[in-house]
JSON list of C-alpha atoms in Angstrom, two decimals:
[
{"chain": "N", "resi": 1, "resn": "MET", "atom": "CA", "xyz": [0.00, 0.00, 0.00]},
{"chain": "N", "resi": 2, "resn": "TYR", "atom": "CA", "xyz": [1.32, 3.42, -0.93]},
{"chain": "N", "resi": 3, "resn": "PHE", "atom": "CA", "xyz": [0.41, 6.60, 0.98]},
{"chain": "N", "resi": 4, "resn": "HIS", "atom": "CA", "xyz": [0.78, 9.99, -0.64]},
{"chain": "N", "resi": 5, "resn": "LYS", "atom": "CA", "xyz": [2.63, 12.69, 1.20]},
{"chain": "N", "resi": 6, "resn": "VAL", "atom": "CA", "xyz": [0.16, 15.33, 2.27]},
{"chain": "N", "resi": 7, "resn": "ASN", "atom": "CA", "xyz": [1.02, 18.78, 3.45]},
{"chain": "N", "resi": 8, "resn": "SER", "atom": "CA", "xyz": [-1.33, 21.31, 4.99]},
{"chain": "N", "resi": 9, "resn": "PHE", "atom": "CA", "xyz": [-1.57, 23.35, 1.80]},
{"chain": "N", "resi": 10, "resn": "SER", "atom": "CA", "xyz": [-2.88, 20.42, -0.23]},
{"chain": "N", "resi": 11, "resn": "VAL", "atom": "CA", "xyz": [-5.58, 19.65, 2.37]},
{"chain": "N", "resi": 12, "resn": "LEU", "atom": "CA", "xyz": [-6.69, 23.27, 2.75]},
{"chain": "N", "resi": 13, "resn": "PRO", "atom": "CA", "xyz": [-8.88, 23.39, -0.40]},
{"chain": "N", "resi": 14, "resn": "LEU", "atom": "CA", "xyz": [-10.64, 20.18, 0.66]},
{"chain": "N", "resi": 15, "resn": "PHE", "atom": "CA", "xyz": [-11.21, 21.54, 4.15]},
{"chain": "N", "resi": 16, "resn": "LEU", "atom": "CA", "xyz": [-12.60, 24.84, 2.83]},
{"chain": "N", "resi": 17, "resn": "ALA", "atom": "CA", "xyz": [-14.91, 23.01, 0.42]},
{"chain": "N", "resi": 18, "resn": "ALA", "atom": "CA", "xyz": [-16.23, 20.84, 3.27]},
{"chain": "N", "resi": 19, "resn": "VAL", "atom": "CA", "xyz": [-16.82, 23.82, 5.55]},
{"chain": "N", "resi": 20, "resn": "ASN", "atom": "CA", "xyz": [-18.53, 25.73, 2.75]},
{"chain": "N", "resi": 21, "resn": "GLY", "atom": "CA", "xyz": [-20.89, 22.80, 2.28]},
{"chain": "N", "resi": 22, "resn": "LEU", "atom": "CA", "xyz": [-21.97, 23.10, 5.91]},
{"chain": "N", "resi": 23, "resn": "ALA", "atom": "CA", "xyz": [-23.16, 26.66, 5.47]},
{"chain": "N", "resi": 24, "resn": "VAL", "atom": "CA", "xyz": [-26.93, 26.61, 5.21]},
{"chain": "N", "resi": 25, "resn": "PRO", "atom": "CA", "xyz": [-28.76, 29.72, 4.12]},
{"chain": "N", "resi": 26, "resn": "THR", "atom": "CA", "xyz": [-31.44, 30.87, 6.51]},
{"chain": "N", "resi": 27, "resn": "THR", "atom": "CA", "xyz": [-34.84, 32.15, 5.58]},
{"chain": "N", "resi": 28, "resn": "SER", "atom": "CA", "xyz": [-35.48, 34.01, 8.83]},
{"chain": "N", "resi": 29, "resn": "ARG", "atom": "CA", "xyz": [-35.98, 37.73, 8.59]},
{"chain": "N", "resi": 30, "resn": "LEU", "atom": "CA", "xyz": [-34.34, 40.39, 10.67]},
{"chain": "N", "resi": 31, "resn": "GLN", "atom": "CA", "xyz": [-36.59, 41.83, 13.33]},
{"chain": "N", "resi": 32, "resn": "THR", "atom": "CA", "xyz": [-37.51, 45.47, 13.07]},
{"chain": "N", "resi": 33, "resn": "ARG", "atom": "CA", "xyz": [-35.81, 47.37, 15.86]},
{"chain": "N", "resi": 34, "resn": "ASP", "atom": "CA", "xyz": [-36.72, 50.77, 17.18]},
{"chain": "N", "resi": 35, "resn": "VAL", "atom": "CA", "xyz": [-33.91, 53.19, 17.80]},
{"chain": "N", "resi": 36, "resn": "TYR", "atom": "CA", "xyz": [-34.47, 55.55, 20.69]},
{"chain": "N", "resi": 37, "resn": "SER", "atom": "CA", "xyz": [-32.35, 58.65, 20.51]},
{"chain": "N", "resi": 38, "resn": "PRO", "atom": "CA", "xyz": [-33.80, 61.20, 22.96]},
{"chain": "N", "resi": 39, "resn": "LYS", "atom": "CA", "xyz": [-32.61, 64.80, 22.87]},
{"chain": "N", "resi": 40, "resn": "ILE", "atom": "CA", "xyz": [-30.54, 65.84, 25.89]},
{"chain": "N", "resi": 41, "resn": "LEU", "atom": "CA", "xyz": [-32.21, 68.79, 27.63]},
{"chain": "N", "resi": 42, "resn": "THR", "atom": "CA", "xyz": [-29.63, 69.51, 30.35]},
{"chain": "N", "resi": 43, "resn": "PRO", "atom": "CA", "xyz": [-26.84, 70.42, 30.65]},
{"chain": "N", "resi": 44, "resn": "THR", "atom": "CA", "xyz": [-27.10, 73.25, 28.14]},
{"chain": "N", "resi": 45, "resn": "THR", "atom": "CA", "xyz": [-24.81, 75.99, 26.91]},
{"chain": "N", "resi": 46, "resn": "GLY", "atom": "CA", "xyz": [-24.29, 78.26, 29.89]},
{"chain": "N", "resi": 47, "resn": "THR", "atom": "CA", "xyz": [-24.55, 75.44, 32.44]},
{"chain": "N", "resi": 48, "resn": "VAL", "atom": "CA", "xyz": [-21.71, 75.42, 34.98]},
{"chain": "N", "resi": 49, "resn": "TRP", "atom": "CA", "xyz": [-20.99, 72.28, 36.98]},
{"chain": "N", "resi": 50, "resn": "GLN", "atom": "CA", "xyz": [-18.66, 72.25, 39.99]},
{"chain": "N", "resi": 51, "resn": "ALA", "atom": "CA", "xyz": [-16.29, 69.28, 40.19]},
{"chain": "N", "resi": 52, "resn": "ASN", "atom": "CA", "xyz": [-17.23, 66.73, 42.87]},
{"chain": "N", "resi": 53, "resn": "SER", "atom": "CA", "xyz": [-20.81, 68.04, 43.11]},
{"chain": "N", "resi": 54, "resn": "ILE", "atom": "CA", "xyz": [-24.03, 66.23, 42.21]},
{"chain": "N", "resi": 55, "resn": "ALA", "atom": "CA", "xyz": [-25.56, 67.29, 38.89]},
{"chain": "N", "resi": 56, "resn": "GLN", "atom": "CA", "xyz": [-28.53, 66.16, 36.86]},
{"chain": "N", "resi": 57, "resn": "VAL", "atom": "CA", "xyz": [-28.63, 65.09, 33.22]},
{"chain": "N", "resi": 58, "resn": "THR", "atom": "CA", "xyz": [-32.10, 65.23, 31.64]},
{"chain": "N", "resi": 59, "resn": "TRP", "atom": "CA", "xyz": [-33.45, 64.19, 28.26]},
{"chain": "N", "resi": 60, "resn": "ASP", "atom": "CA", "xyz": [-36.74, 64.35, 26.36]},
{"chain": "N", "resi": 61, "resn": "THR", "atom": "CA", "xyz": [-38.97, 61.31, 26.88]},
{"chain": "N", "resi": 62, "resn": "SER", "atom": "CA", "xyz": [-42.05, 62.70, 25.10]},
{"chain": "N", "resi": 63, "resn": "ASN", "atom": "CA", "xyz": [-41.80, 60.55, 21.97]},
{"chain": "N", "resi": 64, "resn": "PRO", "atom": "CA", "xyz": [-40.38, 57.08, 22.70]},
{"chain": "N", "resi": 65, "resn": "PRO", "atom": "CA", "xyz": [-40.90, 54.27, 20.19]},
{"chain": "N", "resi": 66, "resn": "ALA", "atom": "CA", "xyz": [-43.48, 51.58, 20.99]},
{"chain": "N", "resi": 67, "resn": "HIS", "atom": "CA", "xyz": [-40.80, 48.99, 21.74]},
{"chain": "N", "resi": 68, "resn": "ILE", "atom": "CA", "xyz": [-37.44, 50.29, 22.91]},
{"chain": "N", "resi": 69, "resn": "THR", "atom": "CA", "xyz": [-34.82, 47.75, 21.87]},
{"chain": "N", "resi": 70, "resn": "ASN", "atom": "CA", "xyz": [-32.43, 48.75, 24.63]},
{"chain": "N", "resi": 71, "resn": "PRO", "atom": "CA", "xyz": [-34.10, 50.60, 27.53]},
{"chain": "N", "resi": 72, "resn": "GLN", "atom": "CA", "xyz": [-30.85, 51.06, 29.46]},
{"chain": "N", "resi": 73, "resn": "GLY", "atom": "CA", "xyz": [-28.27, 53.70, 28.70]},
{"chain": "N", "resi": 74, "resn": "THR", "atom": "CA", "xyz": [-24.89, 54.93, 29.83]},
{"chain": "N", "resi": 75, "resn": "ILE", "atom": "CA", "xyz": [-23.86, 58.55, 30.31]},
{"chain": "N", "resi": 76, "resn": "PHE", "atom": "CA", "xyz": [-20.30, 59.58, 29.51]},
{"chain": "N", "resi": 77, "resn": "LEU", "atom": "CA", "xyz": [-18.33, 62.81, 29.78]},
{"chain": "N", "resi": 78, "resn": "ALA", "atom": "CA", "xyz": [-16.75, 63.95, 26.53]},
{"chain": "N", "resi": 79, "resn": "SER", "atom": "CA", "xyz": [-14.66, 66.83, 25.28]},
{"chain": "N", "resi": 80, "resn": "PRO", "atom": "CA", "xyz": [-13.38, 67.89, 21.87]},
{"chain": "N", "resi": 81, "resn": "ASN", "atom": "CA", "xyz": [-9.67, 67.89, 21.18]},
{"chain": "N", "resi": 82, "resn": "SER", "atom": "CA", "xyz": [-7.78, 70.63, 19.35]},
{"chain": "N", "resi": 83, "resn": "THR", "atom": "CA", "xyz": [-9.28, 69.59, 16.00]},
{"chain": "N", "resi": 84, "resn": "SER", "atom": "CA", "xyz": [-12.88, 69.66, 17.35]},
{"chain": "N", "resi": 85, "resn": "GLU", "atom": "CA", "xyz": [-13.25, 65.88, 17.26]},
{"chain": "N", "resi": 86, "resn": "ILE", "atom": "CA", "xyz": [-15.24, 64.76, 20.30]},
{"chain": "N", "resi": 87, "resn": "TRP", "atom": "CA", "xyz": [-13.53, 62.20, 22.53]},
{"chain": "N", "resi": 88, "resn": "ILE", "atom": "CA", "xyz": [-15.57, 60.16, 25.01]},
{"chain": "N", "resi": 89, "resn": "LEU", "atom": "CA", "xyz": [-14.01, 58.96, 28.26]},
{"chain": "N", "resi": 90, "resn": "VAL", "atom": "CA", "xyz": [-15.32, 55.39, 28.15]},
{"chain": "N", "resi": 91, "resn": "ASN", "atom": "CA", "xyz": [-13.50, 53.94, 31.18]},
{"chain": "N", "resi": 92, "resn": "HIS", "atom": "CA", "xyz": [-15.23, 56.31, 33.61]},
{"chain": "N", "resi": 93, "resn": "PRO", "atom": "CA", "xyz": [-18.97, 56.57, 32.82]},
{"chain": "N", "resi": 94, "resn": "LEU", "atom": "CA", "xyz": [-20.90, 59.20, 34.75]},
{"chain": "N", "resi": 95, "resn": "ALA", "atom": "CA", "xyz": [-23.83, 56.77, 35.08]},
{"chain": "N", "resi": 96, "resn": "SER", "atom": "CA", "xyz": [-24.52, 53.20, 33.93]},
{"chain": "N", "resi": 97, "resn": "ARG", "atom": "CA", "xyz": [-27.73, 51.21, 33.43]},
{"chain": "N", "resi": 98, "resn": "VAL", "atom": "CA", "xyz": [-29.79, 54.37, 33.26]},
{"chain": "N", "resi": 99, "resn": "ASN", "atom": "CA", "xyz": [-33.48, 53.80, 32.52]},
{"chain": "N", "resi": 100, "resn": "LEU", "atom": "CA", "xyz": [-33.99, 55.81, 29.32]},
{"chain": "N", "resi": 101, "resn": "THR", "atom": "CA", "xyz": [-37.73, 56.15, 29.93]},
{"chain": "N", "resi": 102, "resn": "LEU", "atom": "CA", "xyz": [-37.19, 58.14, 33.16]},
{"chain": "N", "resi": 103, "resn": "GLY", "atom": "CA", "xyz": [-35.66, 61.18, 31.47]},
{"chain": "N", "resi": 104, "resn": "LEU", "atom": "CA", "xyz": [-33.11, 61.99, 34.16]},
{"chain": "N", "resi": 105, "resn": "ALA", "atom": "CA", "xyz": [-30.05, 60.74, 36.00]},
{"chain": "N", "resi": 106, "resn": "LYS", "atom": "CA", "xyz": [-28.09, 62.23, 38.87]},
{"chain": "N", "resi": 107, "resn": "ILE", "atom": "CA", "xyz": [-24.33, 62.02, 38.52]},
{"chain": "N", "resi": 108, "resn": "ARG", "atom": "CA", "xyz": [-21.25, 63.06, 40.46]},
{"chain": "N", "resi": 109, "resn": "VAL", "atom": "CA", "xyz": [-19.26, 65.61, 38.45]},
{"chain": "N", "resi": 110, "resn": "PRO", "atom": "CA", "xyz": [-15.70, 64.34, 38.02]},
{"chain": "N", "resi": 111, "resn": "ASN", "atom": "CA", "xyz": [-12.73, 66.46, 39.09]},
{"chain": "N", "resi": 112, "resn": "VAL", "atom": "CA", "xyz": [-11.44, 67.40, 35.65]},
{"chain": "N", "resi": 113, "resn": "PRO", "atom": "CA", "xyz": [-9.54, 70.51, 34.54]},
{"chain": "N", "resi": 114, "resn": "THR", "atom": "CA", "xyz": [-11.69, 73.64, 34.35]},
{"chain": "N", "resi": 115, "resn": "GLY", "atom": "CA", "xyz": [-13.03, 74.04, 30.84]},
{"chain": "N", "resi": 116, "resn": "THR", "atom": "CA", "xyz": [-15.91, 75.33, 28.75]},
{"chain": "N", "resi": 117, "resn": "ASN", "atom": "CA", "xyz": [-15.86, 72.54, 26.20]},
{"chain": "N", "resi": 118, "resn": "TYR", "atom": "CA", "xyz": [-17.42, 69.58, 27.99]},
{"chain": "N", "resi": 119, "resn": "THR", "atom": "CA", "xyz": [-20.43, 67.62, 26.78]},
{"chain": "N", "resi": 120, "resn": "VAL", "atom": "CA", "xyz": [-22.32, 64.59, 28.03]},
{"chain": "N", "resi": 121, "resn": "VAL", "atom": "CA", "xyz": [-23.11, 61.68, 25.76]},
{"chain": "N", "resi": 122, "resn": "LEU", "atom": "CA", "xyz": [-26.17, 59.51, 26.37]},
{"chain": "N", "resi": 123, "resn": "MET", "atom": "CA", "xyz": [-25.65, 56.06, 24.87]},
{"chain": "N", "resi": 124, "resn": "GLY", "atom": "CA", "xyz": [-28.46, 53.53, 24.56]},
{"chain": "N", "resi": 125, "resn": "ASP", "atom": "CA", "xyz": [-29.65, 52.43, 21.15]},
{"chain": "N", "resi": 126, "resn": "SER", "atom": "CA", "xyz": [-27.94, 55.50, 19.79]},
{"chain": "N", "resi": 127, "resn": "GLY", "atom": "CA", "xyz": [-25.76, 58.28, 21.11]},
{"chain": "N", "resi": 128, "resn": "ASN", "atom": "CA", "xyz": [-26.68, 61.89, 21.74]},
{"chain": "N", "resi": 129, "resn": "CYS", "atom": "CA", "xyz": [-24.43, 64.76, 22.78]},
{"chain": "N", "resi": 130, "resn": "SER", "atom": "CA", "xyz": [-25.47, 67.69, 24.92]},
{"chain": "N", "resi": 131, "resn": "PRO", "atom": "CA", "xyz": [-24.43, 71.22, 24.00]},
{"chain": "N", "resi": 132, "resn": "MET", "atom": "CA", "xyz": [-21.03, 72.32, 25.31]},
{"chain": "N", "resi": 133, "resn": "PHE", "atom": "CA", "xyz": [-21.03, 73.42, 28.95]},
{"chain": "N", "resi": 134, "resn": "THR", "atom": "CA", "xyz": [-18.54, 74.37, 31.68]},
{"chain": "N", "resi": 135, "resn": "ILE", "atom": "CA", "xyz": [-17.00, 72.35, 34.48]},
{"chain": "N", "resi": 136, "resn": "GLN", "atom": "CA", "xyz": [-15.06, 74.22, 37.16]},
{"chain": "N", "resi": 137, "resn": "SER", "atom": "CA", "xyz": [-12.34, 72.19, 38.83]},
{"chain": "N", "resi": 138, "resn": "GLY", "atom": "CA", "xyz": [-12.68, 71.56, 42.54]},
{"chain": "N", "resi": 139, "resn": "SER", "atom": "CA", "xyz": [-10.02, 71.95, 45.18]},
{"chain": "N", "resi": 140, "resn": "GLY", "atom": "CA", "xyz": [-7.12, 69.55, 44.83]},
{"chain": "N", "resi": 141, "resn": "SER", "atom": "CA", "xyz": [-5.59, 68.32, 41.65]},
{"chain": "N", "resi": 142, "resn": "PRO", "atom": "CA", "xyz": [-7.80, 67.23, 38.75]},
{"chain": "N", "resi": 143, "resn": "SER", "atom": "CA", "xyz": [-8.08, 63.54, 38.01]},
{"chain": "N", "resi": 144, "resn": "SER", "atom": "CA", "xyz": [-5.43, 62.25, 35.66]},
{"chain": "N", "resi": 145, "resn": "SER", "atom": "CA", "xyz": [-6.77, 61.16, 32.30]},
{"chain": "N", "resi": 146, "resn": "ASP", "atom": "CA", "xyz": [-3.71, 59.02, 31.60]},
{"chain": "N", "resi": 147, "resn": "ASP", "atom": "CA", "xyz": [-5.53, 55.88, 32.77]},
{"chain": "N", "resi": 148, "resn": "SER", "atom": "CA", "xyz": [-8.69, 56.79, 30.83]},
{"chain": "N", "resi": 149, "resn": "GLU", "atom": "CA", "xyz": [-9.36, 55.18, 27.53]},
{"chain": "N", "resi": 150, "resn": "SER", "atom": "CA", "xyz": [-11.14, 57.47, 25.12]},
{"chain": "N", "resi": 151, "resn": "ILE", "atom": "CA", "xyz": [-12.81, 56.83, 21.80]},
{"chain": "N", "resi": 152, "resn": "LEU", "atom": "CA", "xyz": [-13.61, 59.16, 18.95]},
{"chain": "N", "resi": 153, "resn": "LEU", "atom": "CA", "xyz": [-17.28, 59.98, 18.46]},
{"chain": "N", "resi": 154, "resn": "VAL", "atom": "CA", "xyz": [-17.91, 60.20, 14.75]}
]
């Protein structure tokens, strides 16, 4: 009996053909999903938050879809960089598991450098940004953002 030498490259096409034969097309349809993207009402331009204080984020709940795909949201602090791209601090959310149907969440304002270019982002099914507002740094040194991962909001 004679056995042929087989290397991995000669078996690869057979393997791929076998795997391709296992793929079965499905006839199920995608479910319609509602996207809930409520407008943020506060903070607004002119709002001033003090670091380490309690503040309130509010959003419009007057027109929710019949079935909200994801009723829980997360609130993040964001700030544009020098090129006006908005960066979200994802490792330190201001609030998590927020019920989007309530229309408000109380948060503790982080101790960040004083600035007039902060925004909050409400993420659930979609993401909304508030207008730019001010945070005034509290006493002590501002939190370091070196350990914060940020992502670009497009």
